[in-house]
PDB file of C-alpha atoms and ligand atoms in Angstrom:
ATOM      1  CA  MET W   1       7.746 -34.921  33.560  1.00 76.00           C
ATOM      2  CA  GLU W   2       9.815 -36.969  31.081  1.00 85.00           C
ATOM      3  CA  ILE W   3      12.651 -39.130  32.357  1.00 94.00           C
ATOM      4  CA  ARG W   4      15.952 -38.590  30.582  1.00 96.00           C
ATOM      5  CA  VAL W   5      17.682 -41.936  30.186  1.00 97.00           C
ATOM      6  CA  GLU W   6      21.241 -42.192  28.929  1.00 97.00           C
ATOM      7  CA  ASN W   7      23.206 -45.441  28.719  1.00 97.00           C
ATOM      8  CA  GLY W   8      20.392 -47.259  30.493  1.00 97.00           C
ATOM      9  CA  ARG W   9      20.446 -44.945  33.532  1.00 98.00           C
ATOM     10  CA  VAL W  10      18.388 -41.957  34.652  1.00 98.00           C
ATOM     11  CA  ALA W  11      20.552 -39.009  33.630  1.00 97.00           C
ATOM     12  CA  HIS W  12      18.688 -36.042  35.074  1.00 97.00           C
ATOM     13  CA  PRO W  13      16.594 -35.224  38.173  1.00 97.00           C
ATOM     14  CA  PHE W  14      12.841 -35.401  37.722  1.00 96.00           C
ATOM     15  CA  PHE W  15       9.678 -35.417  39.784  1.00 95.00           C
ATOM     16  CA  VAL W  16       6.179 -36.799  39.598  1.00 96.00           C
ATOM     17  CA  GLU W  17       2.966 -35.752  41.312  1.00 97.00           C
ATOM     18  CA  ILE W  18       0.858 -38.399  43.044  1.00 97.00           C
ATOM     19  CA  ASP W  19      -2.689 -37.522  44.039  1.00 98.00           C
ATOM     20  CA  SER W  20      -3.020 -38.737  47.626  1.00 96.00           C
ATOM     21  CA  HIS W  21      -6.779 -39.286  47.295  1.00 98.00           C
ATOM     22  CA  SER W  22      -6.958 -41.252  44.042  1.00 98.00           C
ATOM     23  CA  GLY W  23      -3.375 -42.534  43.932  1.00 98.00           C
ATOM     24  CA  LYS W  24      -3.101 -41.362  40.332  1.00 98.00           C
ATOM     25  CA  MET W  25       0.420 -40.568  39.151  1.00 97.00           C
ATOM     26  CA  ASP W  26       0.763 -37.861  36.533  1.00 95.00           C
ATOM     27  CA  GLY W  27       2.911 -37.905  33.405  1.00 90.00           C
ATOM     28  CA  ASP W  28       3.908 -40.888  31.331  1.00 89.00           C
ATOM     29  CA  ALA W  29       3.770 -43.636  33.971  1.00 94.00           C
ATOM     30  CA  THR W  30       2.799 -47.151  32.899  1.00 96.00           C
ATOM     31  CA  HIS W  31      -0.759 -47.773  34.049  1.00 98.00           C
ATOM     32  CA  ILE W  32      -1.582 -51.393  34.885  1.00 98.00           C
ATOM     33  CA  LYS W  33      -5.197 -52.340  35.610  1.00 98.00           C
ATOM     34  CA  ARG W  34      -5.975 -55.749  37.087  1.00 98.00           C
ATOM     35  CA  PHE W  35      -9.546 -56.913  36.541  1.00 98.00           C
ATOM     36  CA  LEU W  36     -11.270 -59.828  38.244  1.00 98.00           C
ATOM     37  CA  SER W  37     -11.616 -61.837  35.001  1.00 98.00           C
ATOM     38  CA  LYS W  38      -7.811 -62.229  34.989  1.00 98.00           C
ATOM     39  CA  LEU W  39      -7.574 -62.919  38.723  1.00 98.00           C
ATOM     40  CA  ILE W  40     -10.079 -65.766  39.166  1.00 98.00           C
ATOM     41  CA  ASN W  41      -7.372 -68.233  40.224  1.00 97.00           C
ATOM     42  CA  VAL W  42      -5.754 -65.757  42.587  1.00 98.00           C
ATOM     43  CA  PHE W  43      -8.653 -66.019  45.034  1.00 98.00           C
ATOM     44  CA  ALA W  44      -9.035 -69.142  47.126  1.00 97.00           C
ATOM     45  CA  ASP W  45     -12.725 -69.583  46.279  1.00 97.00           C
ATOM     46  CA  THR W  46     -12.756 -69.661  42.474  1.00 97.00           C
ATOM     47  CA  ASP W  47     -16.500 -70.424  42.379  1.00 98.00           C
ATOM     48  CA  ALA W  48     -17.166 -67.270  44.423  1.00 98.00           C
ATOM     49  CA  ALA W  49     -14.937 -65.329  42.010  1.00 98.00           C
ATOM     50  CA  LYS W  50     -16.861 -66.607  38.960  1.00 98.00           C
ATOM     51  CA  ASP W  51     -20.143 -65.857  40.690  1.00 98.00           C
ATOM     52  CA  TYR W  52     -18.980 -62.301  41.509  1.00 98.00           C
ATOM     53  CA  LEU W  53     -18.022 -61.851  37.870  1.00 98.00           C
ATOM     54  CA  ARG W  54     -21.467 -63.006  36.719  1.00 98.00           C
ATOM     55  CA  ARG W  55     -23.278 -60.759  39.173  1.00 98.00           C
ATOM     56  CA  HIS W  56     -21.158 -57.585  39.001  1.00 98.00           C
ATOM     57  CA  GLY W  57     -19.406 -57.813  35.631  1.00 98.00           C
ATOM     58  CA  ASP W  58     -15.687 -57.419  35.244  1.00 98.00           C
ATOM     59  CA  THR W  59     -14.450 -55.462  38.265  1.00 98.00           C
ATOM     60  CA  LEU W  60     -11.260 -53.499  38.767  1.00 98.00           C
ATOM     61  CA  ILE W  61      -9.571 -55.102  41.779  1.00 99.00           C
ATOM     62  CA  TYR W  62      -6.377 -53.039  41.752  1.00 99.00           C
ATOM     63  CA  GLU W  63      -4.290 -50.751  39.607  1.00 98.00           C
ATOM     64  CA  VAL W  64      -0.712 -49.565  39.574  1.00 98.00           C
ATOM     65  CA  TYR W  65       0.999 -46.499  38.145  1.00 98.00           C
ATOM     66  CA  GLU W  66       4.619 -47.387  37.588  1.00 97.00           C
ATOM     67  CA  LYS W  67       7.273 -44.919  36.595  1.00 94.00           C
ATOM     68  CA  ASP W  68       9.377 -46.290  33.736  1.00 95.00           C
ATOM     69  CA  ILE W  69      12.743 -46.155  35.438  1.00 97.00           C
ATOM     70  CA  PRO W  70      15.387 -48.471  33.949  1.00 98.00           C
ATOM     71  CA  GLU W  71      15.495 -51.852  35.672  1.00 98.00           C
ATOM     72  CA  ALA W  72      19.159 -51.407  36.456  1.00 98.00           C
ATOM     73  CA  ASN W  73      21.295 -52.001  39.507  1.00 97.00           C
ATOM     74  CA  GLY W  74      21.647 -48.645  41.266  1.00 97.00           C
ATOM     75  CA  GLU W  75      18.306 -47.224  40.183  1.00 98.00           C
ATOM     76  CA  VAL W  76      15.282 -46.917  42.480  1.00 98.00           C
ATOM     77  CA  ARG W  77      11.897 -47.817  41.050  1.00 98.00           C
ATOM     78  CA  PHE W  78       8.653 -46.632  42.598  1.00 98.00           C
ATOM     79  CA  CYS W  79       4.959 -46.743  41.881  1.00 97.00           C
ATOM     80  CA  SER W  80       1.535 -46.028  43.225  1.00 98.00           C
ATOM     81  CA  SER W  81      -0.462 -49.130  44.115  1.00 98.00           C
ATOM     82  CA  ILE W  82      -4.245 -48.842  44.546  1.00 99.00           C
ATOM     83  CA  THR W  83      -6.270 -51.803  45.789  1.00 99.00           C
ATOM     84  CA  TYR W  84     -10.032 -51.337  45.868  1.00 98.00           C
ATOM     85  CA  PRO W  85     -12.324 -52.436  48.708  1.00 98.00           C
ATOM     86  CA  GLY W  86     -14.407 -55.571  48.366  1.00 98.00           C
ATOM     87  CA  LYS W  87     -14.460 -59.321  48.947  1.00 98.00           C
ATOM     88  CA  ILE W  88     -14.616 -62.478  46.868  1.00 98.00           C
ATOM     89  CA  GLY W  89     -16.531 -64.892  49.075  1.00 98.00           C
ATOM     90  CA  ASN W  90     -15.017 -63.913  52.403  1.00 98.00           C
ATOM     91  CA  GLU W  91     -11.545 -63.113  51.045  1.00 98.00           C
ATOM     92  CA  TYR W  92     -10.621 -59.449  50.726  1.00 98.00           C
ATOM     93  CA  PHE W  93      -9.598 -57.819  47.431  1.00 98.00           C
ATOM     94  CA  MET W  94      -5.809 -57.956  47.140  1.00 98.00           C
ATOM     95  CA  THR W  95      -2.903 -57.839  44.727  1.00 98.00           C
ATOM     96  CA  LYS W  96      -1.516 -60.953  42.994  1.00 98.00           C
ATOM     97  CA  GLY W  97       1.666 -60.787  45.044  1.00 98.00           C
ATOM     98  CA  HIS W  98       5.124 -61.895  44.084  1.00 98.00           C
ATOM     99  CA  PHE W  99       8.686 -62.681  45.031  1.00 98.00           C
ATOM    100  CA  HIS W 100      11.272 -60.507  43.391  1.00 98.00           C
ATOM    101  CA  SER W 101      13.163 -62.048  40.467  1.00 98.00           C
ATOM    102  CA  ARG W 102      16.277 -61.070  42.399  1.00 98.00           C
ATOM    103  CA  PRO W 103      14.916 -62.615  45.593  1.00 98.00           C
ATOM    104  CA  ASP W 104      17.358 -60.918  47.943  1.00 98.00           C
ATOM    105  CA  THR W 105      16.032 -57.424  47.156  1.00 98.00           C
ATOM    106  CA  ALA W 106      13.908 -55.580  49.734  1.00 98.00           C
ATOM    107  CA  GLU W 107      11.072 -53.102  49.236  1.00 98.00           C
ATOM    108  CA  MET W 108       9.369 -50.425  51.290  1.00 98.00           C
ATOM    109  CA  TYR W 109       5.677 -49.559  51.126  1.00 98.00           C
ATOM    110  CA  TRP W 110       4.473 -46.181  52.346  1.00 98.00           C
ATOM    111  CA  CYS W 111       0.734 -46.259  52.925  1.00 98.00           C
ATOM    112  CA  ILE W 112      -1.060 -42.998  52.174  1.00 98.00           C
ATOM    113  CA  ARG W 113      -4.741 -43.996  52.264  1.00 98.00           C
ATOM    114  CA  GLY W 114      -7.026 -46.751  53.473  1.00 98.00           C
ATOM    115  CA  LYS W 115      -6.681 -49.707  55.761  1.00 98.00           C
ATOM    116  CA  GLY W 116      -5.210 -53.076  55.062  1.00 98.00           C
ATOM    117  CA  TYR W 117      -2.402 -55.528  55.478  1.00 98.00           C
ATOM    118  CA  MET W 118       0.864 -56.372  53.864  1.00 98.00           C
ATOM    119  CA  LEU W 119       1.142 -60.158  53.825  1.00 98.00           C
ATOM    120  CA  MET W 120       4.742 -61.299  53.630  1.00 98.00           C
ATOM    121  CA  GLU W 121       5.724 -64.907  53.242  1.00 98.00           C
ATOM    122  CA  LYS W 122       9.017 -66.725  52.936  1.00 98.00           C
ATOM    123  CA  GLU W 123       9.673 -69.690  50.666  1.00 97.00           C
ATOM    124  CA  ASP W 124       8.992 -72.111  53.552  1.00 96.00           C
ATOM    125  CA  GLY W 125       5.588 -70.487  54.262  1.00 95.00           C
ATOM    126  CA  GLU W 126       6.710 -68.583  57.374  1.00 98.00           C
ATOM    127  CA  HIS W 127       4.612 -65.440  57.319  1.00 98.00           C
ATOM    128  CA  GLU W 128       4.243 -61.951  58.773  1.00 98.00           C
ATOM    129  CA  LEU W 129       1.249 -59.670  58.528  1.00 98.00           C
ATOM    130  CA  GLU W 130       1.706 -55.941  59.037  1.00 98.00           C
ATOM    131  CA  GLU W 131      -1.135 -53.476  59.223  1.00 98.00           C
ATOM    132  CA  MET W 132      -1.152 -50.682  56.669  1.00 98.00           C
ATOM    133  CA  HIS W 133      -2.688 -47.314  57.409  1.00 98.00           C
ATOM    134  CA  PRO W 134      -1.827 -43.758  56.356  1.00 98.00           C
ATOM    135  CA  GLY W 135       1.572 -42.719  57.639  1.00 97.00           C
ATOM    136  CA  ARG W 136       2.871 -46.251  58.090  1.00 98.00           C
ATOM    137  CA  VAL W 137       5.857 -47.523  56.162  1.00 98.00           C
ATOM    138  CA  VAL W 138       6.223 -51.289  55.936  1.00 98.00           C
ATOM    139  CA  TYR W 139       9.629 -52.713  55.134  1.00 98.00           C
ATOM    140  CA  VAL W 140       9.562 -55.978  53.193  1.00 98.00           C
ATOM    141  CA  PRO W 141      12.931 -57.716  53.527  1.00 98.00           C
ATOM    142  CA  GLY W 142      14.438 -59.749  50.715  1.00 98.00           C
ATOM    143  CA  TYR W 143      13.225 -63.326  50.263  1.00 98.00           C
ATOM    144  CA  TYR W 144       9.656 -62.433  51.302  1.00 98.00           C
ATOM    145  CA  ALA W 145       6.805 -62.691  48.786  1.00 98.00           C
ATOM    146  CA  HIS W 146       4.428 -59.790  49.396  1.00 98.00           C
ATOM    147  CA  ARG W 147       0.879 -58.769  48.647  1.00 98.00           C
ATOM    148  CA  SER W 148      -1.380 -55.865  49.723  1.00 98.00           C
ATOM    149  CA  ILE W 149      -4.821 -56.679  51.110  1.00 99.00           C
ATOM    150  CA  ASN W 150      -7.607 -54.124  51.522  1.00 99.00           C
ATOM    151  CA  ILE W 151      -9.670 -54.754  54.664  1.00 98.00           C
ATOM    152  CA  GLY W 152     -11.359 -51.333  54.715  1.00 98.00           C
ATOM    153  CA  ASN W 153     -14.064 -49.618  52.724  1.00 97.00           C
ATOM    154  CA  GLU W 154     -12.004 -47.127  50.739  1.00 98.00           C
ATOM    155  CA  PRO W 155      -9.083 -47.645  48.330  1.00 98.00           C
ATOM    156  CA  LEU W 156      -5.869 -48.856  49.943  1.00 98.00           C
ATOM    157  CA  ILE W 157      -3.140 -46.695  48.438  1.00 98.00           C
ATOM    158  CA  SER W 158       0.561 -47.195  48.994  1.00 98.00           C
ATOM    159  CA  LEU W 159       3.774 -46.158  47.363  1.00 98.00           C
ATOM    160  CA  PRO W 160       6.167 -49.079  46.897  1.00 98.00           C
ATOM    161  CA  VAL W 161       9.860 -48.316  46.410  1.00 98.00           C
ATOM    162  CA  TYR W 162      12.321 -51.005  45.385  1.00 98.00           C
ATOM    163  CA  PRO W 163      15.727 -51.537  43.759  1.00 98.00           C
ATOM    164  CA  GLY W 164      15.791 -51.072  40.002  1.00 98.00           C
ATOM    165  CA  ASP W 165      16.888 -54.618  39.297  1.00 98.00           C
ATOM    166  CA  ALA W 166      14.492 -56.355  41.747  1.00 98.00           C
ATOM    167  CA  GLY W 167      12.100 -57.594  39.031  1.00 98.00           C
ATOM    168  CA  HIS W 168       8.828 -59.475  39.633  1.00 98.00           C
ATOM    169  CA  ASP W 169       8.477 -63.242  39.864  1.00 98.00           C
ATOM    170  CA  TYR W 170       4.727 -63.870  39.521  1.00 98.00           C
ATOM    171  CA  GLU W 171       5.115 -67.467  38.351  1.00 97.00           C
ATOM    172  CA  THR W 172       5.761 -68.962  41.808  1.00 96.00           C
ATOM    173  CA  MET W 173       2.598 -67.527  43.318  1.00 96.00           C
ATOM    174  CA  GLU W 174       0.470 -68.303  40.247  1.00 97.00           C
ATOM    175  CA  GLU W 175       1.544 -71.928  40.545  1.00 96.00           C
ATOM    176  CA  ARG W 176       1.817 -72.496  44.284  1.00 97.00           C
ATOM    177  CA  GLY W 177       0.104 -69.523  45.925  1.00 97.00           C
ATOM    178  CA  PHE W 178       0.570 -68.003  49.335  1.00 98.00           C
ATOM    179  CA  LYS W 179       0.327 -70.477  52.201  1.00 98.00           C
ATOM    180  CA  HIS W 180      -1.868 -68.018  54.097  1.00 98.00           C
ATOM    181  CA  ILE W 181      -4.853 -65.942  53.105  1.00 98.00           C
ATOM    182  CA  VAL W 182      -6.786 -63.214  54.928  1.00 98.00           C
ATOM    183  CA  VAL W 183     -10.538 -63.628  55.165  1.00 98.00           C
ATOM    184  CA  GLU W 184     -13.348 -61.967  57.050  1.00 98.00           C
ATOM    185  CA  LYS W 185     -14.822 -64.002  59.892  1.00 98.00           C
ATOM    186  CA  ASN W 186     -17.502 -62.585  62.208  1.00 97.00           C
ATOM    187  CA  GLY W 187     -16.800 -59.147  60.763  1.00 96.00           C
ATOM    188  CA  ARG W 188     -13.058 -59.289  61.454  1.00 97.00           C
ATOM    189  CA  PRO W 189     -10.013 -60.147  59.335  1.00 98.00           C
ATOM    190  CA  VAL W 190      -8.369 -63.445  60.227  1.00 98.00           C
ATOM    191  CA  VAL W 191      -5.452 -65.371  58.714  1.00 98.00           C
ATOM    192  CA  ILE W 192      -6.159 -68.936  57.677  1.00 98.00           C
ATOM    193  CA  GLU W 193      -4.294 -71.559  55.656  1.00 98.00           C
ATOM    194  CA  ASN W 194      -4.941 -71.344  51.930  1.00 98.00           C
ATOM    195  CA  PRO W 195      -7.065 -74.385  50.985  1.00 97.00           C
ATOM    196  CA  ARG W 196      -5.612 -74.307  47.446  1.00 97.00           C
ATOM    197  CA  TYR W 197      -1.967 -73.942  48.514  1.00 97.00           C
ATOM    198  CA  GLY W 198       0.267 -75.789  46.067  1.00 96.00           C
ATOM    199  CA  ARG W 199      -2.400 -76.072  43.358  1.00 94.00           C
ATOM    200  CA  MET W 200      -3.472 -72.552  42.450  1.00 95.00           C
ATOM    201  CA  ARG W 201      -3.852 -73.402  38.755  1.00 87.00           C
ATOM    202  CA  GLY W 202      -6.679 -75.798  39.563  1.00 70.00           C
TER     203      GLY W 202
HETATM  204  O1  PA5 Z   1       6.680 -53.979  43.389  1.00 87.52           O
HETATM  205  C1  PA5 Z   1       5.721 -54.135  44.156  1.00 87.52           C
HETATM  206  O2  PA5 Z   1       5.749 -54.939  45.071  1.00 87.52           O
HETATM  207  C2  PA5 Z   1       4.458 -53.319  43.921  1.00 87.52           C
HETATM  208  O3  PA5 Z   1       4.713 -52.232  43.139  1.00 87.52           O
HETATM  209  C3  PA5 Z   1       3.432 -54.215  43.263  1.00 87.52           C
HETATM  210  O4  PA5 Z   1       3.885 -54.530  41.971  1.00 87.52           O
HETATM  211  C4  PA5 Z   1       2.037 -53.639  43.192  1.00 87.52           C
HETATM  212  O5  PA5 Z   1       1.557 -53.405  44.481  1.00 87.52           O
HETATM  213  C5  PA5 Z   1       1.058 -54.588  42.497  1.00 87.52           C
HETATM  214  O6  PA5 Z   1       1.115 -55.876  43.020  1.00 87.52           O
HETATM  215  P1  PA5 Z   1       1.526 -57.120  42.119  1.00 87.52           P
HETATM  216  O7  PA5 Z   1       2.847 -56.798  41.481  1.00 87.52           O
HETATM  217  O8  PA5 Z   1       1.638 -58.263  43.065  1.00 87.52           O
HETATM  218  O9  PA5 Z   1       0.488 -57.313  41.079  1.00 87.52           O
HETATM  219 NI1   NI Z   2       7.660 -56.159  45.075  1.00 87.52          NI
END
């Protein structure tokens, strides 16, 4: 269904359909696909990432269907976020993660499929990890960077909802990274300090 925008605001009710198995959003949503070749530096073990790339070819780590709602104060933006299962070295597949450009804005994530975590981290590195499973809604307060991590063996699908003017600040995490990462140890997910914290670009 088309969105009717007038004077930079949504001017008419609309709906979308989201397939709860695949996470696919119908209609004219923006479809973002994030492949491993563009995420090498996102993972703590860059050698493992390059090796994975050599062995498996370019791999879709996550994708997002984002409805093109104006990025205006008063609007609500939402998307469908799908993170695939897998690991680079012992670190689980995950999203890049970000602060919001308007850092005080919150976000809620409604998980509809899979098993994982929402890692949330403040500027000073203080962190919270919340489990994500179908039926759970995780509230990410303002000033927390956030990333989804898939610890299961099926796609982790959630529906993020956030203020129209929140924006995405990817720069901080590309440069500095999260202070914590989630890795598998003895078959279980554990949080450890990121060995490349503060120098993600190499
Ligand atoms: O706004 C959000 O937090 C989500 O819609 C994310 O953009 C989505 O999960 C993809 O993650 P990232 O933006 O970190 O690439
Ligand atoms: Ni966000």
